[in-house]
Each structure stands twice: as structure tokens, then as C-alpha cells.
């Protein structure tokens, strides 16, 4: 009864002050509908032989023809495997790094030193992807610092086997510090009394992390893992495209760069939309599956 009365009072308050809600929420809701939901109608292009002159409402309907064309193409498995390798290896290598950084930062007693280290760790996040790729190209060029250090003349960006480590390591360097902010904030809620008690009882660093600090960030880790694992297929094309060369295409050509080339460079809008929609559907399925798996492993707690 108390819950019903509370809901009733809340509803009466909203109805009485509806103008205030319209004033603050109206513009945001309108922008969301215009820029997020209305463009979803464009997925019809994936099922049509789209013509810009006829529009997507009057173009010839072809059904799943472009999906069949992509799934039966000889390069389909190459693009899919390249995308999965970049994402899965990036997740396995990169996901633990922000957690480790946050745990290490939490061990620093001096607030001044901690702030300076955090500043250094966060700075790479503000470098744009294109500038980062330019830095990588310079650093790994034949006359770059790495070759000078090793005394070699290897152009690493022409080696397909070197593309994935370059892509993943540069991504970790750029984003790990910034990603550690969430875990650092969560660690601030860890009980200092329990930490001091563990230290008095003679617990080592790993035992303190397991008993005190890990419970404080566990839920955050689970949520971030689900989100990142569910986005395995959603690699952006910018970085992969900027680091591509004619000689490393065997490893660097992923679904996102393929969609970009087919859609914007070749003008094959229907085919590229079908490929992009396929990628999105697979990504959604992965998100649901990962969430269910984590629920079973985490006592029924997921997203």
C-alpha cells in the first residue's frame, strides 16, 4: 500500500509540474528521436537495390540478396576472422590493464605523486586516432626510433603478422589510463578499516586486494567486461584504415573498413548497409550471450 501511495503521489507531482519536465526533457528527447531513431529507417537500404534518385521508399526490393552475396563471398571469412582476432586479442590483452593500473595507483600514499602519475596516464587519451596513427607510422618507419634502437631497417607496417600487436598495444597505451578512472573511483569506496585490519593481521598485497579492494570493484569489472565483450564486432574503421598498407591488408582488412570502402568509396550503398547490419546483429547476439554467461558465473548478476 505504501508503494502504491508513493507512486500515486509521484504521478500527481509530475502531472502538476509537467511543463517543467517538457522544458528540460523535451529538447533531449526530440534530438534523440531525430538523430538516433529516425535514421534507423535507413536499414531498409540493405534490402533494396537502392537508388539515390528514387529514395529508399521507391527503390527496387531485393530482400536478402546482399546478405547472401556477402556471406558467400570468398573474402567473408577473412574479414570476419580479422575482426574477431583484433577484438578478442584486444579484449584479452587490454581489459586487465586498467584494473591493474587502478590497483597500483591505489597503493600510492602521496596524493601529489598520484596526481602527477594519473596526469601522465590520462594524456594519451586526448590524442586523436589519426594523430596517434601518424605517431605510430613515424615510430615504426624504416628510419624511425625503433629501427634505430634495434639497428635494423624493417618497415613494420608492411608485415601482416605485426599489424595486430601494433594495433592492440597502441590502443592499450592510449586508452588504459583513462579507462582506469572508473576503477580508481570505485576503489575510493573500499573500506580503509578493513584494509588496516588486513595489514595488522599480516596480509600481503595480494591478500589485501582479494579481501578488500576486489569486492569494491567487482561489479564495475563485470559490467565493463559485458559491455566490451558484447562489442567485439563493433571495431571502428578509422584506426585500422589509417594503419593499413597494401602489404598488410591480409590482417588489417576488417568488416568496418570493408563497409567504408564499399559504401563511401565505391558507392555501393545497399551492399555496405547490408554488411553493416549483419555486423550489428551479430554484435547484439554476442552482447546477449555474454550477459547470460556472466549471469551464470556471477550468481545471477549481469547487466
mmCIF file of C-alpha atoms in Angstrom:
data_model
loop_
_atom_site.group_PDB
_atom_site.id
_atom_site.type_symbol
_atom_site.label_atom_id
_atom_site.label_comp_id
_atom_site.label_asym_id
_atom_site.label_seq_id
_atom_site.Cartn_x
_atom_site.Cartn_y
_atom_site.Cartn_z
ATOM 1 C CA UNK A 1 0.000 0.000 0.000
ATOM 2 C CA UNK A 2 2.833 2.380 0.828
ATOM 3 C CA UNK A 3 4.447 1.706 -2.556
ATOM 4 C CA UNK A 4 1.171 2.410 -4.403
ATOM 5 C CA UNK A 5 0.638 5.603 -2.416
ATOM 6 C CA UNK A 6 4.170 6.745 -3.163
ATOM 7 C CA UNK A 7 3.743 6.064 -6.893
ATOM 8 C CA UNK A 8 0.417 7.912 -6.853
ATOM 9 C CA UNK A 9 1.981 10.960 -5.183
ATOM 10 C CA UNK A 10 4.860 10.906 -7.666
ATOM 11 C CA UNK A 11 2.436 10.762 -10.596
ATOM 12 C CA UNK A 12 0.435 13.677 -9.188
ATOM 13 C CA UNK A 13 3.642 15.706 -8.796
ATOM 14 C CA UNK A 14 4.691 15.007 -12.390
ATOM 15 C CA UNK A 15 1.246 15.920 -13.720
ATOM 16 C CA UNK A 16 1.218 19.134 -11.739
ATOM 17 C CA UNK A 17 4.699 20.166 -12.950
ATOM 18 C CA UNK A 18 4.506 18.741 -16.476
ATOM 19 C CA UNK A 19 5.702 21.999 -18.054
ATOM 20 C CA UNK A 20 8.984 21.734 -16.175
ATOM 21 C CA UNK A 21 9.573 18.198 -17.490
ATOM 22 C CA UNK A 22 8.683 19.185 -21.037
ATOM 23 C CA UNK A 23 11.055 22.171 -20.849
ATOM 24 C CA UNK A 24 14.051 20.123 -19.681
ATOM 25 C CA UNK A 25 13.422 16.720 -21.263
ATOM 26 C CA UNK A 26 11.689 17.807 -24.474
ATOM 27 C CA UNK A 27 14.767 19.035 -26.417
ATOM 28 C CA UNK A 28 16.855 15.999 -25.429
ATOM 29 C CA UNK A 29 14.037 13.605 -26.349
ATOM 30 C CA UNK A 30 13.479 15.381 -29.668
ATOM 31 C CA UNK A 31 17.173 15.281 -30.591
ATOM 32 C CA UNK A 32 17.346 11.588 -29.644
ATOM 33 C CA UNK A 33 14.389 10.771 -31.889
ATOM 34 C CA UNK A 34 15.748 12.806 -34.813
ATOM 35 C CA UNK A 35 19.352 11.647 -34.710
ATOM 36 C CA UNK A 36 19.025 8.154 -33.180
ATOM 37 C CA UNK A 37 15.693 6.619 -34.117
ATOM 38 C CA UNK A 38 14.656 8.194 -37.407
ATOM 39 C CA UNK A 39 17.946 7.190 -39.134
ATOM 40 C CA UNK A 40 17.137 3.560 -38.304
ATOM 41 C CA UNK A 41 14.727 3.667 -41.229
ATOM 42 C CA UNK A 42 17.799 3.695 -43.431
ATOM 43 C CA UNK A 43 18.352 -0.030 -42.802
ATOM 44 C CA UNK A 44 15.718 -0.599 -45.500
ATOM 45 C CA UNK A 45 18.519 0.168 -47.958
ATOM 46 C CA UNK A 46 20.069 -3.209 -47.066
ATOM 47 C CA UNK A 47 17.038 -4.971 -48.580
ATOM 48 C CA UNK A 48 16.776 -2.825 -51.718
ATOM 49 C CA UNK A 49 18.678 -2.049 -54.874
ATOM 50 C CA UNK A 50 18.994 1.478 -53.630
ATOM 51 C CA UNK A 51 18.966 4.428 -55.992
ATOM 52 C CA UNK A 52 19.574 7.943 -54.594
ATOM 53 C CA UNK A 53 17.211 9.317 -57.241
ATOM 54 C CA UNK A 54 14.302 7.046 -56.249
ATOM 55 C CA UNK A 55 14.916 7.142 -52.499
ATOM 56 C CA UNK A 56 14.731 4.189 -50.130
ATOM 57 C CA UNK A 57 10.925 4.121 -50.252
ATOM 58 C CA UNK A 58 10.734 3.657 -54.035
ATOM 59 C CA UNK A 59 13.854 1.609 -54.774
ATOM 60 C CA UNK A 60 13.567 -1.974 -56.043
ATOM 61 C CA UNK A 61 13.147 -4.554 -53.251
ATOM 62 C CA UNK A 62 15.676 -7.423 -53.383
ATOM 63 C CA UNK A 63 15.231 -8.994 -49.927
ATOM 64 C CA UNK A 64 18.278 -10.778 -48.516
ATOM 65 C CA UNK A 65 20.226 -10.741 -51.793
ATOM 66 C CA UNK A 66 23.069 -8.565 -50.484
ATOM 67 C CA UNK A 67 23.356 -10.591 -47.279
ATOM 68 C CA UNK A 68 23.660 -13.772 -49.343
ATOM 69 C CA UNK A 69 26.213 -12.076 -51.581
ATOM 70 C CA UNK A 70 28.371 -11.094 -48.599
ATOM 71 C CA UNK A 71 28.075 -14.422 -46.755
ATOM 72 C CA UNK A 72 29.015 -16.395 -49.877
ATOM 73 C CA UNK A 73 31.866 -14.114 -50.947
ATOM 74 C CA UNK A 74 35.353 -15.705 -50.818
ATOM 75 C CA UNK A 75 36.654 -12.923 -48.535
ATOM 76 C CA UNK A 76 33.871 -13.181 -45.932
ATOM 77 C CA UNK A 77 35.784 -15.444 -43.552
ATOM 78 C CA UNK A 78 38.929 -13.340 -43.887
ATOM 79 C CA UNK A 79 37.139 -10.141 -42.831
ATOM 80 C CA UNK A 80 35.261 -11.924 -40.035
ATOM 81 C CA UNK A 81 38.375 -13.628 -38.639
ATOM 82 C CA UNK A 82 40.427 -10.418 -38.818
ATOM 83 C CA UNK A 83 37.693 -8.527 -36.947
ATOM 84 C CA UNK A 84 37.367 -11.218 -34.288
ATOM 85 C CA UNK A 85 41.125 -11.530 -33.797
ATOM 86 C CA UNK A 86 41.597 -7.793 -33.304
ATOM 87 C CA UNK A 87 38.658 -7.599 -30.890
ATOM 88 C CA UNK A 88 39.251 -10.780 -28.892
ATOM 89 C CA UNK A 89 43.005 -10.304 -28.548
ATOM 90 C CA UNK A 90 42.449 -6.639 -27.731
ATOM 91 C CA UNK A 91 39.993 -7.641 -25.003
ATOM 92 C CA UNK A 92 42.255 -10.333 -23.543
ATOM 93 C CA UNK A 93 45.348 -8.112 -23.549
ATOM 94 C CA UNK A 94 43.762 -4.771 -22.831
ATOM 95 C CA UNK A 95 40.927 -5.430 -20.379
ATOM 96 C CA UNK A 96 43.088 -6.278 -17.311
ATOM 97 C CA UNK A 97 45.474 -3.324 -17.784
ATOM 98 C CA UNK A 98 43.175 -0.528 -16.450
ATOM 99 C CA UNK A 99 42.292 -2.705 -13.449
ATOM 100 C CA UNK A 100 45.971 -3.304 -12.673
ATOM 101 C CA UNK A 101 46.731 0.420 -13.084
ATOM 102 C CA UNK A 102 43.907 1.353 -10.719
ATOM 103 C CA UNK A 103 45.121 -1.143 -8.101
ATOM 104 C CA UNK A 104 48.682 0.173 -8.396
ATOM 105 C CA UNK A 105 47.550 3.794 -8.157
ATOM 106 C CA UNK A 106 45.546 2.934 -5.061
ATOM 107 C CA UNK A 107 48.761 1.795 -3.350
ATOM 108 C CA UNK A 108 50.373 5.232 -3.722
ATOM 109 C CA UNK A 109 50.210 7.116 -0.436
ATOM 110 C CA UNK A 110 51.231 10.587 -1.657
ATOM 111 C CA UNK A 111 48.300 12.401 -3.279
ATOM 112 C CA UNK A 112 50.671 14.746 -5.115
ATOM 113 C CA UNK A 113 52.678 11.940 -6.731
ATOM 114 C CA UNK A 114 49.466 10.062 -7.538
ATOM 115 C CA UNK A 115 48.011 13.089 -9.358
ATOM 116 C CA UNK A 116 51.149 13.521 -11.461
ATOM 117 C CA UNK A 117 51.179 9.843 -12.452
ATOM 118 C CA UNK A 118 47.475 9.996 -13.318
ATOM 119 C CA UNK A 119 48.083 13.068 -15.483
ATOM 120 C CA UNK A 120 50.732 11.192 -17.469
ATOM 121 C CA UNK A 121 48.481 8.139 -17.831
ATOM 122 C CA UNK A 122 45.432 10.141 -18.937
ATOM 123 C CA UNK A 123 47.184 12.344 -21.514
ATOM 124 C CA UNK A 124 47.310 9.796 -24.387
ATOM 125 C CA UNK A 125 43.509 9.567 -24.341
ATOM 126 C CA UNK A 126 43.297 13.139 -25.662
ATOM 127 C CA UNK A 127 45.367 12.343 -28.742
ATOM 128 C CA UNK A 128 43.130 11.847 -31.772
ATOM 129 C CA UNK A 129 43.162 8.495 -33.546
ATOM 130 C CA UNK A 130 44.673 9.953 -36.730
ATOM 131 C CA UNK A 131 47.451 11.728 -34.822
ATOM 132 C CA UNK A 132 48.146 8.511 -32.920
ATOM 133 C CA UNK A 133 48.385 6.545 -36.163
ATOM 134 C CA UNK A 134 50.780 9.177 -37.535
ATOM 135 C CA UNK A 135 52.947 8.804 -34.447
ATOM 136 C CA UNK A 136 52.916 5.011 -34.848
ATOM 137 C CA UNK A 137 53.914 5.288 -38.510
ATOM 138 C CA UNK A 138 56.820 7.594 -37.660
ATOM 139 C CA UNK A 139 57.963 5.470 -34.719
ATOM 140 C CA UNK A 140 57.871 2.227 -36.748
ATOM 141 C CA UNK A 141 59.159 3.566 -40.057
ATOM 142 C CA UNK A 142 62.407 2.348 -41.619
ATOM 143 C CA UNK A 143 64.242 5.399 -40.263
ATOM 144 C CA UNK A 144 62.173 5.581 -37.065
ATOM 145 C CA UNK A 145 63.329 5.359 -33.442
ATOM 146 C CA UNK A 146 62.565 1.634 -33.081
ATOM 147 C CA UNK A 147 64.716 0.635 -36.055
ATOM 148 C CA UNK A 148 67.476 2.973 -34.867
ATOM 149 C CA UNK A 149 67.332 1.312 -31.452
ATOM 150 C CA UNK A 150 67.388 -2.211 -32.894
ATOM 151 C CA UNK A 151 69.872 -1.385 -35.646
ATOM 152 C CA UNK A 152 67.505 -2.726 -38.323
ATOM 153 C CA UNK A 153 65.678 -1.364 -41.396
ATOM 154 C CA UNK A 154 62.313 -3.105 -41.083
ATOM 155 C CA UNK A 155 59.094 -1.410 -42.135
ATOM 156 C CA UNK A 156 56.854 -2.986 -39.507
ATOM 157 C CA UNK A 157 53.609 -1.719 -41.044
ATOM 158 C CA UNK A 158 54.218 -3.817 -44.150
ATOM 159 C CA UNK A 159 54.241 -7.037 -42.089
ATOM 160 C CA UNK A 160 50.759 -8.605 -41.717
ATOM 161 C CA UNK A 161 51.875 -10.508 -38.607
ATOM 162 C CA UNK A 162 52.935 -7.237 -36.936
ATOM 163 C CA UNK A 163 49.674 -5.362 -37.570
ATOM 164 C CA UNK A 164 47.659 -6.840 -34.695
ATOM 165 C CA UNK A 165 50.306 -6.275 -31.976
ATOM 166 C CA UNK A 166 50.792 -2.704 -33.246
ATOM 167 C CA UNK A 167 47.037 -2.039 -33.262
ATOM 168 C CA UNK A 168 46.406 -3.546 -29.822
ATOM 169 C CA UNK A 169 49.478 -2.205 -27.992
ATOM 170 C CA UNK A 170 48.932 1.340 -29.276
ATOM 171 C CA UNK A 171 45.283 1.093 -28.198
ATOM 172 C CA UNK A 172 46.258 -0.026 -24.705
ATOM 173 C CA UNK A 173 48.764 2.827 -24.422
ATOM 174 C CA UNK A 174 46.147 5.341 -25.494
ATOM 175 C CA UNK A 175 43.133 4.179 -23.514
ATOM 176 C CA UNK A 176 44.215 2.153 -20.485
ATOM 177 C CA UNK A 177 44.977 5.146 -18.265
ATOM 178 C CA UNK A 178 41.657 6.831 -18.994
ATOM 179 C CA UNK A 179 39.740 3.566 -18.535
ATOM 180 C CA UNK A 180 41.284 3.146 -15.090
ATOM 181 C CA UNK A 181 39.368 6.207 -13.815
ATOM 182 C CA UNK A 182 36.218 4.159 -13.141
ATOM 183 C CA UNK A 183 38.102 1.538 -11.156
ATOM 184 C CA UNK A 184 40.058 4.196 -9.252
ATOM 185 C CA UNK A 185 36.783 5.880 -8.282
ATOM 186 C CA UNK A 186 35.295 2.532 -7.217
ATOM 187 C CA UNK A 187 38.367 1.780 -5.091
ATOM 188 C CA UNK A 188 37.747 5.000 -3.181
ATOM 189 C CA UNK A 189 34.743 3.210 -1.637
ATOM 190 C CA UNK A 190 36.879 0.368 -0.315
ATOM 191 C CA UNK A 191 36.831 0.206 3.472
ATOM 192 C CA UNK A 192 40.015 1.669 4.934
ATOM 193 C CA UNK A 193 39.234 -0.026 8.242
ATOM 194 C CA UNK A 194 39.231 -3.451 6.602
ATOM 195 C CA UNK A 195 42.459 -2.606 4.784
ATOM 196 C CA UNK A 196 44.152 -1.557 8.017
ATOM 197 C CA UNK A 197 42.833 -4.660 9.775
ATOM 198 C CA UNK A 198 44.197 -6.862 6.983
ATOM 199 C CA UNK A 199 47.589 -5.165 7.277
ATOM 200 C CA UNK A 200 47.607 -5.686 11.047
ATOM 201 C CA UNK A 201 46.768 -9.370 10.540
ATOM 202 C CA UNK A 202 49.816 -9.679 8.285
ATOM 203 C CA UNK A 203 48.020 -9.965 4.923
ATOM 204 C CA UNK A 204 50.274 -9.397 1.930
ATOM 205 C CA UNK A 205 49.386 -7.131 -1.000
ATOM 206 C CA UNK A 206 47.586 -9.840 -2.973
ATOM 207 C CA UNK A 207 45.563 -10.919 0.044
ATOM 208 C CA UNK A 208 44.583 -7.296 0.708
ATOM 209 C CA UNK A 209 43.468 -6.898 -2.903
ATOM 210 C CA UNK A 210 41.429 -10.107 -2.764
ATOM 211 C CA UNK A 211 39.754 -9.365 0.574
ATOM 212 C CA UNK A 212 39.283 -5.572 0.457
ATOM 213 C CA UNK A 213 39.854 -3.947 -2.911
ATOM 214 C CA UNK A 214 38.477 -6.565 -5.334
ATOM 215 C CA UNK A 215 34.968 -6.603 -3.756
ATOM 216 C CA UNK A 216 34.825 -2.815 -4.230
ATOM 217 C CA UNK A 217 35.397 -3.008 -7.994
ATOM 218 C CA UNK A 218 33.911 -6.420 -8.781
ATOM 219 C CA UNK A 219 30.548 -5.129 -10.037
ATOM 220 C CA UNK A 220 32.250 -2.464 -12.159
ATOM 221 C CA UNK A 221 34.561 -5.084 -13.671
ATOM 222 C CA UNK A 222 31.620 -7.344 -14.540
ATOM 223 C CA UNK A 223 29.667 -4.529 -16.228
ATOM 224 C CA UNK A 224 32.669 -3.339 -18.221
ATOM 225 C CA UNK A 225 33.526 -6.877 -19.294
ATOM 226 C CA UNK A 226 29.984 -7.495 -20.544
ATOM 227 C CA UNK A 227 29.961 -4.229 -22.489
ATOM 228 C CA UNK A 228 33.376 -4.775 -24.031
ATOM 229 C CA UNK A 229 32.831 -8.445 -24.812
ATOM 230 C CA UNK A 230 29.450 -7.603 -26.314
ATOM 231 C CA UNK A 231 31.087 -5.039 -28.589
ATOM 232 C CA UNK A 232 33.562 -7.494 -30.076
ATOM 233 C CA UNK A 233 32.241 -6.887 -33.602
ATOM 234 C CA UNK A 234 31.989 -3.105 -33.315
ATOM 235 C CA UNK A 235 35.531 -2.091 -34.188
ATOM 236 C CA UNK A 236 35.731 1.352 -35.729
ATOM 237 C CA UNK A 237 37.301 1.667 -39.158
ATOM 238 C CA UNK A 238 39.375 4.809 -38.512
ATOM 239 C CA UNK A 239 42.401 3.303 -36.796
ATOM 240 C CA UNK A 240 42.525 0.116 -38.878
ATOM 241 C CA UNK A 241 42.151 2.154 -42.069
ATOM 242 C CA UNK A 242 44.815 4.684 -41.027
ATOM 243 C CA UNK A 243 47.315 1.904 -40.279
ATOM 244 C CA UNK A 244 46.571 -0.067 -43.450
ATOM 245 C CA UNK A 245 49.113 -0.538 -46.186
ATOM 246 C CA UNK A 246 48.884 -2.549 -49.381
ATOM 247 C CA UNK A 247 51.143 -5.190 -47.843
ATOM 248 C CA UNK A 248 49.299 -5.748 -44.542
ATOM 249 C CA UNK A 249 45.758 -5.961 -45.951
ATOM 250 C CA UNK A 250 45.671 -9.667 -45.151
ATOM 251 C CA UNK A 251 45.489 -8.795 -41.445
ATOM 252 C CA UNK A 252 44.167 -5.229 -41.417
ATOM 253 C CA UNK A 253 41.087 -5.526 -43.630
ATOM 254 C CA UNK A 254 38.163 -5.862 -41.209
ATOM 255 C CA UNK A 255 34.403 -5.612 -41.687
ATOM 256 C CA UNK A 256 34.338 -1.910 -40.728
ATOM 257 C CA UNK A 257 36.970 -0.905 -43.307
ATOM 258 C CA UNK A 258 35.253 -3.102 -45.898
ATOM 259 C CA UNK A 259 31.929 -1.325 -45.260
ATOM 260 C CA UNK A 260 33.644 2.065 -45.566
ATOM 261 C CA UNK A 261 35.286 1.190 -48.854
ATOM 262 C CA UNK A 262 32.166 -0.369 -50.376
ATOM 263 C CA UNK A 263 29.816 2.345 -49.175
ATOM 264 C CA UNK A 264 31.674 5.642 -49.413
ATOM 265 C CA UNK A 265 34.450 4.885 -51.885
ATOM 266 C CA UNK A 266 32.641 2.532 -54.285
ATOM 267 C CA UNK A 267 29.148 3.985 -53.790
ATOM 268 C CA UNK A 268 27.567 0.542 -53.251
ATOM 269 C CA UNK A 269 25.221 1.764 -50.524
ATOM 270 C CA UNK A 270 22.879 -1.230 -50.367
ATOM 271 C CA UNK A 271 25.659 -3.802 -50.091
ATOM 272 C CA UNK A 272 27.598 -1.823 -47.454
ATOM 273 C CA UNK A 273 24.421 -1.262 -45.412
ATOM 274 C CA UNK A 274 23.689 -4.997 -45.507
ATOM 275 C CA UNK A 275 27.217 -5.793 -44.297
ATOM 276 C CA UNK A 276 26.964 -3.177 -41.540
ATOM 277 C CA UNK A 277 23.558 -4.501 -40.447
ATOM 278 C CA UNK A 278 24.908 -8.051 -40.349
ATOM 279 C CA UNK A 279 27.757 -6.818 -38.149
ATOM 280 C CA UNK A 280 25.330 -5.050 -35.795
ATOM 281 C CA UNK A 281 23.046 -8.076 -35.446
ATOM 282 C CA UNK A 282 25.991 -10.355 -34.622
ATOM 283 C CA UNK A 283 27.186 -7.779 -32.084
ATOM 284 C CA UNK A 284 23.752 -7.699 -30.403
ATOM 285 C CA UNK A 285 23.640 -11.505 -30.216
ATOM 286 C CA UNK A 286 27.115 -11.581 -28.661
ATOM 287 C CA UNK A 287 26.088 -8.983 -26.069
ATOM 288 C CA UNK A 288 23.070 -11.068 -25.016
ATOM 289 C CA UNK A 289 25.092 -14.309 -24.916
ATOM 290 C CA UNK A 290 27.941 -12.787 -22.897
ATOM 291 C CA UNK A 291 25.464 -11.271 -20.453
ATOM 292 C CA UNK A 292 23.797 -14.672 -19.928
ATOM 293 C CA UNK A 293 27.157 -16.398 -19.424
ATOM 294 C CA UNK A 294 28.287 -13.784 -16.885
ATOM 295 C CA UNK A 295 24.962 -14.093 -15.038
ATOM 296 C CA UNK A 296 25.554 -17.816 -14.559
ATOM 297 C CA UNK A 297 29.151 -17.265 -13.432
ATOM 298 C CA UNK A 298 28.342 -14.297 -11.149
ATOM 299 C CA UNK A 299 25.436 -15.578 -9.053
ATOM 300 C CA UNK A 300 22.776 -14.282 -11.424
ATOM 301 C CA UNK A 301 24.182 -10.753 -11.669
ATOM 302 C CA UNK A 302 24.662 -9.270 -15.125
ATOM 303 C CA UNK A 303 23.535 -6.127 -16.848
#
